[in-house]
Amino acid sequence: MAGRCHVILIGPQGSGKGTQATRIAAPLGLVHVATGDLFRQLMTRDDPLAREVRSYYDRGELVPDDVTLRVLLERLDELERELPSYRGALLDGYPRNRAQAEALDRVLRDRNDTIAAVVHLAVPRAVLIERLSGRLICPQCGATYHRTFAPPRVEGQCDQCGAPLVQRSDDTPEAIARRLDTYEQHTAPLLEYYRERGLVIDIDGNRPIDEVTRTIVSALEPVLADPSRCRSS
């Protein structure tokens, strides 16, 4: 029996990945599953898995791959119970490297699930740095702005509460460049892994948001409707 049909969304910080995930999931019958959100939700709980994850956070250590995969599988199990007719998950933030991808393949095979496609949002590096280095946040209420794309009404001042806006220390061009270097180092082999199986759909993310959304949906609709792609091998 065919299982769920999942889609992976890959893109660097600043590519619009989170924005597009929230826009395309429902129209495609998918549920957006972001590992970052899962960890934040986990921090509000008090159970064995939450305590294990919190122990790594408390020590300033990265959560091991196998624990991250358990967190993801727990969410997929919840979706099976809560939404028995859902098509599949739109995975955002996992996998991040080839080893994680291979582990994910193994557990999905056991569930009789499959990966239908991997959407790769491609944006030039210079554009990513411009997008990210222009971000401003309000330390008082958390509102976010951008110097170029979404500036406040009064320069340097929050529209919501009037507090002075600040730039995060990791949003300087130098810090952003280091993060992008790390992303490219791990993501290149990950994309190659999926390209070998013909799963990658490259999307030009350097366009208006609505145009990018339409392109992704148009590319995924026939894939998700194809029985040869949406079944476990």
Coordinates of N, CA and C in Angstrom, one line a residue:
M1 N 0.8 -1.2 0.0 CA 0.0 0.0 0.0 C 0.9 1.2 0.0
A2 N 0.5 2.2 -0.8 CA 1.3 3.5 -0.9 C 1.2 4.2 0.4
G3 N 2.3 4.9 0.8 CA 2.3 5.7 2.0 C 2.1 7.2 1.6
R4 N 2.7 8.0 2.5 CA 2.6 9.4 2.3 C 3.7 9.9 1.3
C5 N 3.4 11.0 0.7 CA 4.2 11.5 -0.4 C 4.8 12.9 0.1
H6 N 6.1 12.9 0.5 CA 6.6 14.1 1.1 C 7.4 14.9 0.1
V7 N 7.6 16.2 0.4 CA 8.4 17.1 -0.4 C 9.4 17.8 0.5
I8 N 10.6 17.9 0.1 CA 11.6 18.6 0.8 C 11.9 20.0 0.2
L9 N 12.0 21.0 1.0 CA 12.2 22.4 0.6 C 13.6 22.8 1.1
I10 N 14.5 23.1 0.1 CA 15.9 23.5 0.5 C 16.2 24.8 0.0
G11 N 16.9 25.6 0.8 CA 17.3 27.0 0.3 C 18.1 27.6 1.5
P12 N 19.0 28.5 1.1 CA 19.8 29.2 2.1 C 19.0 30.2 2.9
Q13 N 19.5 30.7 4.0 CA 18.8 31.8 4.7 C 18.7 33.0 3.8
G14 N 17.5 33.6 3.8 CA 17.3 34.7 2.9 C 16.7 34.4 1.6
S15 N 16.5 33.1 1.3 CA 16.0 32.6 0.0 C 14.5 32.7 -0.1
G16 N 13.8 33.0 1.1 CA 12.4 33.0 1.1 C 11.8 31.7 1.4
K17 N 12.6 30.7 1.9 CA 12.1 29.4 2.1 C 10.9 29.3 3.0
G18 N 11.0 30.0 4.2 CA 9.9 29.9 5.1 C 8.6 30.6 4.6
T19 N 8.8 31.7 3.9 CA 7.6 32.4 3.3 C 6.9 31.5 2.3
Q20 N 7.7 30.8 1.4 CA 7.1 30.0 0.4 C 6.5 28.7 1.0
A21 N 7.1 28.2 2.0 CA 6.6 27.0 2.7 C 5.2 27.2 3.2
T22 N 4.9 28.4 3.8 CA 3.6 28.7 4.4 C 2.6 28.9 3.3
R23 N 3.1 29.3 2.1 CA 2.2 29.6 1.0 C 1.8 28.4 0.2
I24 N 2.7 27.5 0.0 CA 2.5 26.4 -0.9 C 1.9 25.1 -0.3
A25 N 2.1 25.0 1.0 CA 1.7 23.7 1.7 C 0.3 23.3 1.5
A26 N -0.6 24.2 2.0 CA -2.1 23.9 1.9 C -2.6 23.7 0.5
P27 N -2.3 24.6 -0.5 CA -2.8 24.3 -1.8 C -2.4 23.0 -2.4
L28 N -1.3 22.4 -2.0 CA -0.8 21.2 -2.5 C -1.2 20.0 -1.6
G29 N -2.0 20.2 -0.6 CA -2.4 19.1 0.3 C -1.3 18.6 1.2
L30 N -0.3 19.5 1.5 CA 0.8 19.1 2.3 C 0.7 19.8 3.7
V31 N 1.4 19.3 4.7 CA 1.5 20.0 6.0 C 2.9 20.5 6.2
H32 N 3.1 21.8 6.4 CA 4.4 22.3 6.6 C 5.0 21.8 7.9
V33 N 6.1 21.2 7.9 CA 6.8 20.7 9.0 C 8.2 21.3 9.1
A34 N 8.4 22.3 9.9 CA 9.7 22.9 10.1 C 10.4 22.4 11.3
T35 N 11.6 21.9 11.2 CA 12.3 21.4 12.4 C 12.5 22.4 13.4
G36 N 12.8 23.7 13.0 CA 13.0 24.7 14.0 C 11.8 25.0 14.8
D37 N 10.6 24.9 14.2 CA 9.4 25.1 15.0 C 9.2 23.9 15.9
L38 N 9.5 22.7 15.4 CA 9.3 21.5 16.3 C 10.2 21.6 17.5
F39 N 11.4 22.1 17.4 CA 12.3 22.2 18.6 C 11.7 23.3 19.5
R40 N 11.2 24.4 19.0 CA 10.7 25.5 19.9 C 9.5 24.9 20.6
Q41 N 8.6 24.2 20.0 CA 7.5 23.6 20.6 C 7.9 22.6 21.7
L42 N 8.9 21.8 21.4 CA 9.4 20.8 22.3 C 9.9 21.5 23.6
M43 N 10.5 22.7 23.5 CA 11.0 23.3 24.7 C 9.9 23.7 25.7
T44 N 8.6 23.7 25.3 CA 7.5 24.0 26.2 C 7.0 22.8 26.9
R45 N 7.5 21.6 26.5 CA 7.0 20.3 27.1 C 7.9 19.8 28.2
D46 N 7.4 18.8 28.9 CA 8.2 18.1 29.9 C 8.0 16.6 29.8
D47 N 8.7 16.0 28.9 CA 8.6 14.6 28.7 C 10.0 14.1 28.3
P48 N 10.2 12.8 28.3 CA 11.6 12.3 28.0 C 12.3 12.9 26.8
L49 N 11.6 12.9 25.7 CA 12.2 13.5 24.5 C 12.6 14.9 24.7
A50 N 11.6 15.7 25.2 CA 11.9 17.1 25.5 C 13.1 17.3 26.4
R51 N 13.1 16.5 27.5 CA 14.2 16.7 28.4 C 15.6 16.3 27.8
E52 N 15.6 15.3 26.9 CA 16.8 14.9 26.2 C 17.3 16.1 25.3
V53 N 16.4 16.6 24.5 CA 16.7 17.7 23.6 C 17.2 18.9 24.4
R54 N 16.5 19.2 25.5 CA 16.9 20.4 26.4 C 18.3 20.2 27.0
S55 N 18.7 19.0 27.2 CA 20.0 18.8 27.8 C 21.1 19.2 26.9
Y56 N 20.9 19.0 25.6 CA 21.9 19.4 24.6 C 21.9 21.0 24.5
Y57 N 20.7 21.6 24.5 CA 20.7 23.0 24.5 C 21.4 23.6 25.7
D58 N 21.1 23.0 26.9 CA 21.7 23.5 28.1 C 23.2 23.4 28.1
R59 N 23.8 22.5 27.4 CA 25.2 22.3 27.4 C 25.8 23.0 26.2
G60 N 25.0 23.7 25.4 CA 25.4 24.4 24.2 C 25.9 23.5 23.1
E61 N 25.3 22.3 23.1 CA 25.7 21.4 22.0 C 24.7 21.3 21.0
L62 N 25.1 20.8 19.8 CA 24.1 20.6 18.7 C 23.3 19.3 19.0
V63 N 22.0 19.3 18.7 CA 21.2 18.1 18.9 C 21.7 17.1 17.9
P64 N 22.0 15.9 18.3 CA 22.5 14.8 17.4 C 21.5 14.5 16.3
D65 N 22.0 14.0 15.2 CA 21.1 13.7 14.0 C 20.0 12.7 14.4
D66 N 20.4 11.7 15.2 CA 19.4 10.7 15.5 C 18.3 11.2 16.3
V67 N 18.6 12.1 17.2 CA 17.5 12.7 18.1 C 16.7 13.7 17.2
T68 N 17.3 14.4 16.3 CA 16.5 15.3 15.4 C 15.5 14.5 14.6
L69 N 16.0 13.3 14.1 CA 15.1 12.5 13.3 C 14.0 11.9 14.1
R70 N 14.2 11.6 15.4 CA 13.2 11.1 16.3 C 12.1 12.2 16.5
V71 N 12.6 13.5 16.6 CA 11.6 14.6 16.8 C 10.7 14.7 15.5
L72 N 11.4 14.6 14.4 CA 10.6 14.7 13.1 C 9.6 13.5 13.0
L73 N 10.0 12.3 13.3 CA 9.2 11.2 13.2 C 8.0 11.2 14.2
E74 N 8.2 11.8 15.3 CA 7.2 12.0 16.3 C 6.1 12.9 15.7
R75 N 6.5 14.0 15.0 CA 5.5 14.9 14.3 C 4.8 14.1 13.2
L76 N 5.5 13.3 12.4 CA 4.8 12.6 11.4 C 3.8 11.6 11.9
D77 N 4.1 11.0 13.1 CA 3.2 10.1 13.7 C 1.9 10.9 14.2
E78 N 2.2 12.1 14.7 CA 1.0 12.9 15.2 C 0.1 13.2 14.0
L79 N 0.7 13.6 12.8 CA -0.1 13.9 11.7 C -0.9 12.7 11.2
E80 N -0.3 11.5 11.3 CA -1.0 10.3 10.9 C -2.3 10.1 11.8
R81 N -2.2 10.5 13.1 CA -3.3 10.3 14.0 C -4.3 11.5 13.8
E82 N -3.8 12.7 13.6 CA -4.7 13.9 13.6 C -5.3 14.1 12.2
L83 N -4.6 13.8 11.1 CA -5.0 14.0 9.8 C -4.8 12.8 8.9
P84 N -5.7 11.8 9.1 CA -5.4 10.5 8.5 C -5.5 10.5 6.9
S85 N -6.0 11.6 6.4 CA -6.1 11.7 4.9 C -5.1 12.7 4.3
Y86 N -4.2 13.2 5.1 CA -3.2 14.1 4.6 C -2.3 13.5 3.6
R87 N -1.9 14.3 2.6 CA -1.1 13.7 1.5 C 0.4 13.5 1.9
G88 N 1.0 14.4 2.6 CA 2.3 14.3 3.0 C 2.8 15.6 3.7
A89 N 4.1 15.6 4.0 CA 4.7 16.7 4.7 C 5.5 17.5 3.8
L90 N 5.6 18.8 4.0 CA 6.5 19.7 3.3 C 7.7 19.9 4.3
L91 N 8.8 19.2 4.2 CA 9.8 19.2 5.1 C 10.7 20.4 4.9
D92 N 10.9 21.2 6.0 CA 11.6 22.5 5.9 C 12.7 22.5 7.1
G93 N 13.9 22.4 6.7 CA 15.0 22.4 7.7 C 15.6 21.1 8.0
Y94 N 15.1 20.0 7.3 CA 15.6 18.7 7.4 C 15.3 17.9 6.2
P95 N 16.3 17.2 5.6 CA 17.6 17.0 6.1 C 18.5 18.2 5.7
R96 N 19.7 18.4 6.4 CA 20.6 19.4 6.1 C 21.9 18.9 5.5
N97 N 22.1 17.6 5.5 CA 23.3 17.1 4.9 C 23.0 15.7 4.4
R98 N 24.0 15.1 3.7 CA 23.8 13.8 3.1 C 23.5 12.7 4.1
A99 N 24.2 12.7 5.2 CA 24.0 11.7 6.2 C 22.6 11.7 6.7
Q100 N 22.1 12.9 7.0 CA 20.7 13.0 7.4 C 19.7 12.5 6.3
A101 N 20.0 12.8 5.1 CA 19.2 12.4 4.0 C 19.1 10.9 3.9
E102 N 20.2 10.2 4.1 CA 20.3 8.8 4.0 C 19.5 8.1 5.1
A103 N 19.6 8.7 6.3 CA 18.9 8.2 7.5 C 17.4 8.4 7.3
L104 N 17.0 9.6 6.7 CA 15.6 9.9 6.4 C 15.0 8.8 5.5
D105 N 15.8 8.5 4.4 CA 15.3 7.5 3.4 C 15.0 6.2 4.1
R106 N 15.9 5.8 5.0 CA 15.7 4.5 5.7 C 14.4 4.5 6.5
V107 N 14.1 5.5 7.3 CA 13.0 5.5 8.1 C 11.7 5.7 7.3
L108 N 11.8 6.5 6.2 CA 10.6 6.6 5.4 C 10.2 5.3 4.6
R109 N 11.3 4.6 4.2 CA 11.0 3.3 3.6 C 10.3 2.4 4.5
D110 N 10.7 2.4 5.8 CA 10.0 1.5 6.8 C 8.5 1.9 7.0
R111 N 8.3 3.2 6.7 CA 6.9 3.7 6.9 C 6.1 3.5 5.6
N112 N 6.7 3.0 4.5 CA 6.2 3.0 3.2 C 5.9 4.3 2.6
D113 N 6.6 5.4 3.1 CA 6.5 6.7 2.5 C 7.6 6.9 1.5
T114 N 7.4 8.0 0.8 CA 8.4 8.4 -0.3 C 8.6 9.9 -0.4
I115 N 9.8 10.3 -0.9 CA 10.0 11.7 -1.2 C 9.7 11.9 -2.7
A116 N 8.7 12.7 -3.0 CA 8.3 12.9 -4.3 C 9.2 13.9 -5.1
A117 N 9.7 14.9 -4.4 CA 10.5 16.0 -5.0 C 11.2 16.8 -3.9
V118 N 12.3 17.4 -4.4 CA 13.1 18.3 -3.6 C 13.2 19.6 -4.3
V119 N 12.5 20.6 -3.7 CA 12.5 22.0 -4.3 C 13.7 22.8 -3.8
H120 N 14.5 23.2 -4.7 CA 15.7 24.0 -4.4 C 15.5 25.4 -4.8
L121 N 15.4 26.3 -3.8 CA 15.3 27.7 -4.0 C 16.7 28.3 -4.2
A122 N 17.0 28.8 -5.5 CA 18.3 29.3 -5.8 C 18.2 30.8 -5.9
V123 N 19.1 31.5 -5.1 CA 19.2 32.9 -5.1 C 20.6 33.3 -5.1
P124 N 21.1 34.3 -6.0 CA 22.5 34.7 -6.0 C 23.0 35.1 -4.6
R125 N 24.2 34.8 -4.3 CA 24.8 35.0 -3.0 C 24.7 36.5 -2.7
A126 N 25.0 37.4 -3.7 CA 25.0 38.8 -3.4 C 23.6 39.3 -2.9
V127 N 22.6 38.7 -3.5 CA 21.2 39.1 -3.2 C 20.9 38.6 -1.8
L128 N 21.3 37.4 -1.4 CA 21.1 36.9 -0.1 C 21.7 37.8 1.0
I129 N 23.0 38.2 0.7 CA 23.6 39.1 1.7 C 22.9 40.4 1.8
E130 N 22.4 40.9 0.7 CA 21.6 42.2 0.7 C 20.4 42.0 1.5
R131 N 19.7 40.9 1.3 CA 18.4 40.7 2.0 C 18.6 40.5 3.5
L132 N 19.6 39.7 3.9 CA 19.8 39.4 5.3 C 20.5 40.6 6.0
S133 N 21.4 41.3 5.4 CA 22.1 42.4 6.1 C 21.3 43.6 6.3
G134 N 20.1 43.7 5.6 CA 19.2 44.8 5.7 C 18.2 44.6 6.8
R135 N 18.2 43.5 7.4 CA 17.1 43.2 8.4 C 17.3 44.0 9.7
L136 N 16.2 44.5 10.2 CA 16.2 45.3 11.5 C 15.1 44.7 12.3
I137 N 15.4 44.6 13.6 CA 14.4 44.1 14.6 C 14.2 45.1 15.7
C138 N 13.0 45.0 16.3 CA 12.7 45.8 17.4 C 12.9 45.0 18.7
P139 N 13.8 45.3 19.5 CA 14.1 44.6 20.7 C 13.0 44.6 21.7
Q140 N 12.1 45.6 21.6 CA 11.0 45.8 22.5 C 9.8 44.8 22.2
C141 N 9.3 44.8 20.9 CA 8.1 44.1 20.6 C 8.4 42.9 19.6
G142 N 9.6 42.9 19.1 CA 9.9 41.8 18.1 C 9.5 42.0 16.7
A143 N 9.0 43.2 16.3 CA 8.7 43.4 15.0 C 9.9 43.5 14.1
T144 N 9.8 43.1 12.8 CA 10.9 43.0 11.9 C 10.7 43.9 10.7
Y145 N 11.8 44.4 10.2 CA 11.8 45.4 9.1 C 13.0 45.1 8.2
H146 N 13.0 45.8 7.0 CA 14.2 45.7 6.2 C 14.4 47.1 5.6
R147 N 15.7 47.4 5.6 CA 16.1 48.8 5.2 C 15.6 49.1 3.8
T148 N 15.6 48.1 2.9 CA 15.2 48.3 1.5 C 13.8 47.9 1.2
F149 N 13.4 46.7 1.6 CA 12.2 46.0 1.2 C 11.0 46.3 2.1
A150 N 11.2 46.6 3.4 CA 10.1 46.9 4.3 C 10.6 47.8 5.4
P151 N 10.9 49.0 5.0 CA 11.5 50.0 6.0 C 10.4 50.5 6.9
P152 N 10.8 50.9 8.1 CA 9.8 51.5 9.0 C 9.4 52.9 8.5
R153 N 8.3 53.4 9.0 CA 7.8 54.7 8.5 C 8.8 55.8 8.9
V154 N 9.3 55.7 10.1 CA 10.3 56.6 10.6 C 11.7 55.9 10.7
E155 N 12.7 56.4 10.0 CA 14.0 55.6 10.0 C 14.5 55.3 11.4
G156 N 14.8 54.0 11.6 CA 15.4 53.6 12.9 C 14.4 53.5 14.0
Q157 N 13.1 53.6 13.7 CA 12.1 53.6 14.8 C 11.0 52.6 14.5
C158 N 10.6 51.8 15.5 CA 9.6 50.8 15.3 C 8.2 51.4 15.1
D159 N 7.5 51.0 14.1 CA 6.2 51.5 13.8 C 5.2 51.1 14.9
Q160 N 5.4 49.9 15.5 CA 4.5 49.4 16.5 C 4.6 50.1 17.9
C161 N 5.9 50.2 18.4 CA 6.0 50.7 19.8 C 7.0 51.9 19.9
G162 N 7.6 52.3 18.8 CA 8.5 53.5 18.8 C 9.9 53.2 19.3
A163 N 10.2 52.0 19.7 CA 11.5 51.7 20.2 C 12.6 51.8 19.1
P164 N 13.8 52.1 19.4 CA 14.9 52.1 18.4 C 15.1 50.7 17.8
L165 N 15.3 50.6 16.5 CA 15.5 49.3 15.9 C 17.0 49.0 15.9
V166 N 17.3 47.7 15.9 CA 18.7 47.2 16.0 C 18.9 46.2 14.9
Q167 N 20.2 45.9 14.6 CA 20.6 44.9 13.7 C 21.2 43.7 14.6
R168 N 20.7 42.5 14.3 CA 21.3 41.4 15.0 C 22.8 41.2 14.7
S169 N 23.5 40.8 15.7 CA 25.0 40.6 15.5 C 25.3 39.6 14.4
D170 N 24.4 38.7 14.1 CA 24.7 37.7 13.1 C 24.1 38.1 11.8
D171 N 23.7 39.3 11.6 CA 23.2 39.8 10.4 C 24.1 40.8 9.7
T172 N 25.3 40.9 10.1 CA 26.3 41.7 9.4 C 26.8 40.9 8.2
P173 N 27.2 41.6 7.1 CA 27.7 40.9 5.9 C 28.7 39.9 6.2
E174 N 29.6 40.1 7.1 CA 30.7 39.1 7.4 C 30.1 37.9 8.0
A175 N 29.2 38.1 9.0 CA 28.6 36.9 9.6 C 27.7 36.1 8.7
I176 N 27.0 36.8 7.8 CA 26.1 36.2 6.8 C 27.0 35.4 5.9
A177 N 28.1 35.9 5.4 CA 29.0 35.2 4.5 C 29.4 33.9 5.1
R178 N 29.8 33.9 6.4 CA 30.2 32.7 7.0 C 29.1 31.7 7.1
R179 N 27.9 32.1 7.4 CA 26.7 31.2 7.4 C 26.5 30.6 6.0
L180 N 26.6 31.4 5.0 CA 26.3 30.9 3.6 C 27.4 29.9 3.2
D181 N 28.7 30.2 3.7 CA 29.7 29.2 3.4 C 29.4 27.8 4.0
T182 N 28.9 27.9 5.2 CA 28.6 26.6 5.9 C 27.4 25.9 5.2
Y183 N 26.4 26.7 4.8 CA 25.3 26.1 4.1 C 25.8 25.4 2.8
E184 N 26.6 26.2 2.0 CA 27.0 25.6 0.7 C 27.9 24.4 0.9
Q185 N 28.7 24.4 1.9 CA 29.5 23.2 2.2 C 28.7 21.9 2.4
H186 N 27.6 22.1 3.2 CA 26.8 20.9 3.5 C 25.7 20.6 2.4
T187 N 25.3 21.6 1.8 CA 24.1 21.4 0.9 C 24.5 20.9 -0.5
A188 N 25.7 21.3 -1.0 CA 26.1 20.8 -2.3 C 26.0 19.3 -2.4
P189 N 26.6 18.5 -1.5 CA 26.5 17.1 -1.6 C 25.1 16.6 -1.3
L190 N 24.3 17.3 -0.5 CA 22.9 16.9 -0.3 C 22.1 17.0 -1.6
L191 N 22.3 18.1 -2.3 CA 21.5 18.3 -3.6 C 22.0 17.3 -4.6
E192 N 23.3 17.0 -4.6 CA 23.8 16.0 -5.6 C 23.2 14.6 -5.3
Y193 N 23.0 14.3 -4.0 CA 22.4 13.0 -3.6 C 21.0 12.9 -4.2
Y194 N 20.2 14.0 -4.2 CA 18.9 13.9 -4.7 C 18.8 14.1 -6.2
R195 N 19.8 14.8 -6.8 CA 19.8 15.0 -8.2 C 20.1 13.6 -8.9
E196 N 20.9 12.8 -8.3 CA 21.2 11.4 -8.8 C 19.9 10.6 -9.0
R197 N 18.9 11.0 -8.2 CA 17.6 10.2 -8.3 C 16.5 11.0 -9.0
G198 N 16.9 12.1 -9.6 CA 16.0 12.9 -10.4 C 14.9 13.6 -9.7
L199 N 15.2 14.0 -8.4 CA 14.2 14.5 -7.5 C 14.2 16.1 -7.4
V200 N 15.3 16.7 -7.8 CA 15.5 18.1 -7.6 C 14.8 19.0 -8.6
I201 N 14.0 19.9 -8.1 CA 13.4 21.0 -9.0 C 14.0 22.3 -8.6
D202 N 14.8 22.9 -9.5 CA 15.4 24.1 -9.2 C 14.5 25.3 -9.5
I203 N 14.3 26.2 -8.5 CA 13.4 27.3 -8.7 C 14.2 28.6 -8.5
D204 N 14.1 29.6 -9.4 CA 14.7 30.9 -9.3 C 14.0 31.7 -8.2
G205 N 14.6 31.8 -7.1 CA 14.0 32.5 -6.0 C 14.2 34.0 -6.0
N206 N 14.9 34.5 -7.0 CA 15.2 35.9 -7.1 C 14.2 36.6 -8.0
R207 N 12.9 36.5 -7.6 CA 11.8 37.0 -8.3 C 10.7 37.5 -7.3
P208 N 9.7 38.2 -7.7 CA 8.6 38.5 -6.7 C 8.0 37.3 -6.1
I209 N 7.6 37.5 -4.8 CA 7.2 36.4 -4.0 C 6.0 35.6 -4.7
D210 N 5.0 36.3 -5.2 CA 3.9 35.6 -5.8 C 4.3 34.8 -7.0
E211 N 5.3 35.3 -7.8 CA 5.7 34.6 -9.0 C 6.5 33.3 -8.6
V212 N 7.3 33.4 -7.5 CA 8.0 32.2 -7.1 C 6.9 31.2 -6.6
T213 N 5.9 31.6 -5.9 CA 4.9 30.7 -5.4 C 4.2 30.0 -6.5
R214 N 3.8 30.7 -7.5 CA 3.1 30.1 -8.7 C 4.0 29.1 -9.4
T215 N 5.3 29.4 -9.5 CA 6.2 28.5 -10.2 C 6.4 27.2 -9.4
I216 N 6.5 27.3 -8.1 CA 6.6 26.1 -7.3 C 5.4 25.2 -7.3
V217 N 4.2 25.8 -7.2 CA 3.0 25.1 -7.2 C 2.8 24.4 -8.6
S218 N 3.1 25.1 -9.6 CA 2.9 24.6 -11.0 C 3.9 23.4 -11.2
A219 N 5.1 23.5 -10.6 CA 6.0 22.4 -10.8 C 5.7 21.2 -10.0
L220 N 5.1 21.4 -8.8 CA 4.8 20.3 -7.9 C 3.5 19.6 -8.2
E221 N 2.5 20.3 -8.7 CA 1.2 19.6 -8.9 C 1.3 18.4 -9.8
P222 N 1.9 18.4 -10.9 CA 2.0 17.1 -11.7 C 2.8 16.0 -11.1
V223 N 3.8 16.4 -10.3 CA 4.6 15.4 -9.6 C 3.8 14.7 -8.5
L224 N 3.1 15.5 -7.8 CA 2.3 14.9 -6.7 C 1.1 14.1 -7.2
A225 N 0.7 14.4 -8.5 CA -0.4 13.6 -9.1 C 0.1 12.4 -9.8
D226 N 1.4 12.2 -9.9 CA 1.9 11.1 -10.7 C 2.1 9.8 -9.7
P227 N 1.3 8.8 -10.0 CA 1.4 7.6 -9.1 C 2.8 7.0 -9.1
S228 N 3.6 7.1 -10.2 CA 4.9 6.6 -10.2 C 5.9 7.3 -9.3
R229 N 5.6 8.6 -9.0 CA 6.5 9.3 -8.1 C 6.0 9.3 -6.7
C230 N 4.7 9.2 -6.4 CA 4.1 9.2 -5.1 C 3.8 7.8 -4.6
R231 N 4.8 7.0 -4.5 CA 4.6 5.7 -3.8 C 6.0 5.2 -3.4
S232 N 6.0 4.4 -2.4 CA 7.2 3.9 -1.9 C 7.8 2.8 -2.8
S233 N 9.1 2.9 -3.1 CA 9.7 1.9 -3.9 C 10.1 0.7 -3.2

